Tab-separated table of C-alpha atoms in Angstrom:
chain	number	residue	atom	x	y	z
U	1	MET	CA	29.620	106.747	-142.491
U	2	LYS	CA	27.865	104.698	-139.842
U	3	LYS	CA	29.833	102.543	-137.488
U	4	PRO	CA	28.616	99.066	-136.444
U	5	SER	CA	28.050	100.459	-132.980
U	6	ASP	CA	25.492	102.939	-134.461
U	7	ARG	CA	23.169	100.119	-135.490
U	8	ARG	CA	19.953	99.734	-133.677
U	9	ALA	CA	19.632	96.537	-131.656
U	10	TYR	CA	17.204	93.970	-133.027
U	11	ARG	CA	13.640	94.434	-131.750
U	12	LYS	CA	11.349	91.558	-131.151
U	13	HIS	CA	8.288	91.494	-133.478
U	14	ILE	CA	5.214	90.071	-131.879
U	15	VAL	CA	1.562	89.851	-132.462
U	16	LEU	CA	-1.271	90.156	-129.846
U	17	ILE	CA	-3.952	87.533	-130.511
U	18	LYS	CA	-6.650	86.729	-127.975
U	19	ASN	CA	-4.682	88.285	-125.100
U	20	LYS	CA	-1.534	86.235	-125.943
U	21	TYR	CA	1.654	87.478	-127.575
U	22	ILE	CA	3.212	85.338	-130.273
U	23	PRO	CA	6.246	85.886	-132.527
U	24	VAL	CA	5.390	87.221	-136.035
U	25	LYS	CA	7.200	84.115	-137.461
U	26	ASP	CA	4.715	81.804	-135.648
U	27	TRP	CA	1.741	84.000	-137.080
U	28	TYR	CA	3.366	83.578	-140.541
U	29	ARG	CA	3.616	79.814	-140.230
U	30	ASP	CA	-0.171	79.697	-139.337
U	31	ASN	CA	-1.046	82.029	-142.207
U	32	ALA	CA	1.341	81.150	-144.948
U	33	ALA	CA	-1.344	81.606	-147.670
U	34	PHE	CA	-0.987	85.407	-147.250
U	35	PHE	CA	2.634	85.170	-148.308
U	36	GLN	CA	2.520	83.359	-151.645
U	37	HIS	CA	3.789	86.518	-153.405
U	38	ILE	CA	7.094	86.304	-151.435
U	39	ASN	CA	9.773	83.877	-152.617
U	40	GLY	CA	11.272	82.243	-149.545
U	41	VAL	CA	10.669	83.086	-145.859
U	42	PRO	CA	9.526	86.598	-145.301
U	43	THR	CA	11.297	89.058	-142.988
U	44	SER	CA	9.582	90.322	-139.836
U	45	GLU	CA	8.938	93.650	-141.649
U	46	GLN	CA	7.328	91.835	-144.615
U	47	ILE	CA	5.093	89.985	-142.151
U	48	GLY	CA	4.258	93.299	-140.557
U	49	VAL	CA	3.147	94.801	-143.964
U	50	VAL	CA	0.630	91.891	-144.250
U	51	LEU	CA	-0.578	92.383	-140.714
U	52	ILE	CA	-1.162	96.011	-141.290
U	53	ALA	CA	-3.013	95.249	-144.471
U	54	ARG	CA	-5.292	92.916	-142.348
U	55	SER	CA	-6.187	95.845	-140.050
U	56	TYR	CA	-3.623	95.341	-137.343
U	57	GLY	CA	-1.923	98.426	-135.858
U	58	ARG	CA	1.774	98.701	-135.284
U	59	PHE	CA	3.175	99.963	-132.082
U	60	ASP	CA	6.936	100.545	-131.804
U	61	SER	CA	9.182	100.821	-128.742
U	62	GLU	CA	12.971	100.535	-128.302
U	63	THR	CA	12.877	96.783	-127.776
U	64	GLU	CA	9.674	95.589	-129.395
U	65	VAL	CA	7.303	96.029	-132.364
U	66	ILE	CA	3.812	94.909	-131.406
U	67	TYR	CA	0.947	94.301	-133.922
U	68	ARG	CA	-2.559	94.181	-132.544
U	69	LYS	CA	-6.143	94.935	-133.628
């Protein structure tokens, strides 16, 4: 059984657009039409699925998840 201390720390999810990093939640707010199939506010992972479907690549590190074209 996993202990609470075994949990991975939260990683920032960001999108690189026009040489500027923005949080995925801000990208979602600007592109809400892509999320009508989700009831409520999507999670960062759900936003990432939409970004990947729109030809963004996902790059993971220990502290961040970056989506970029």
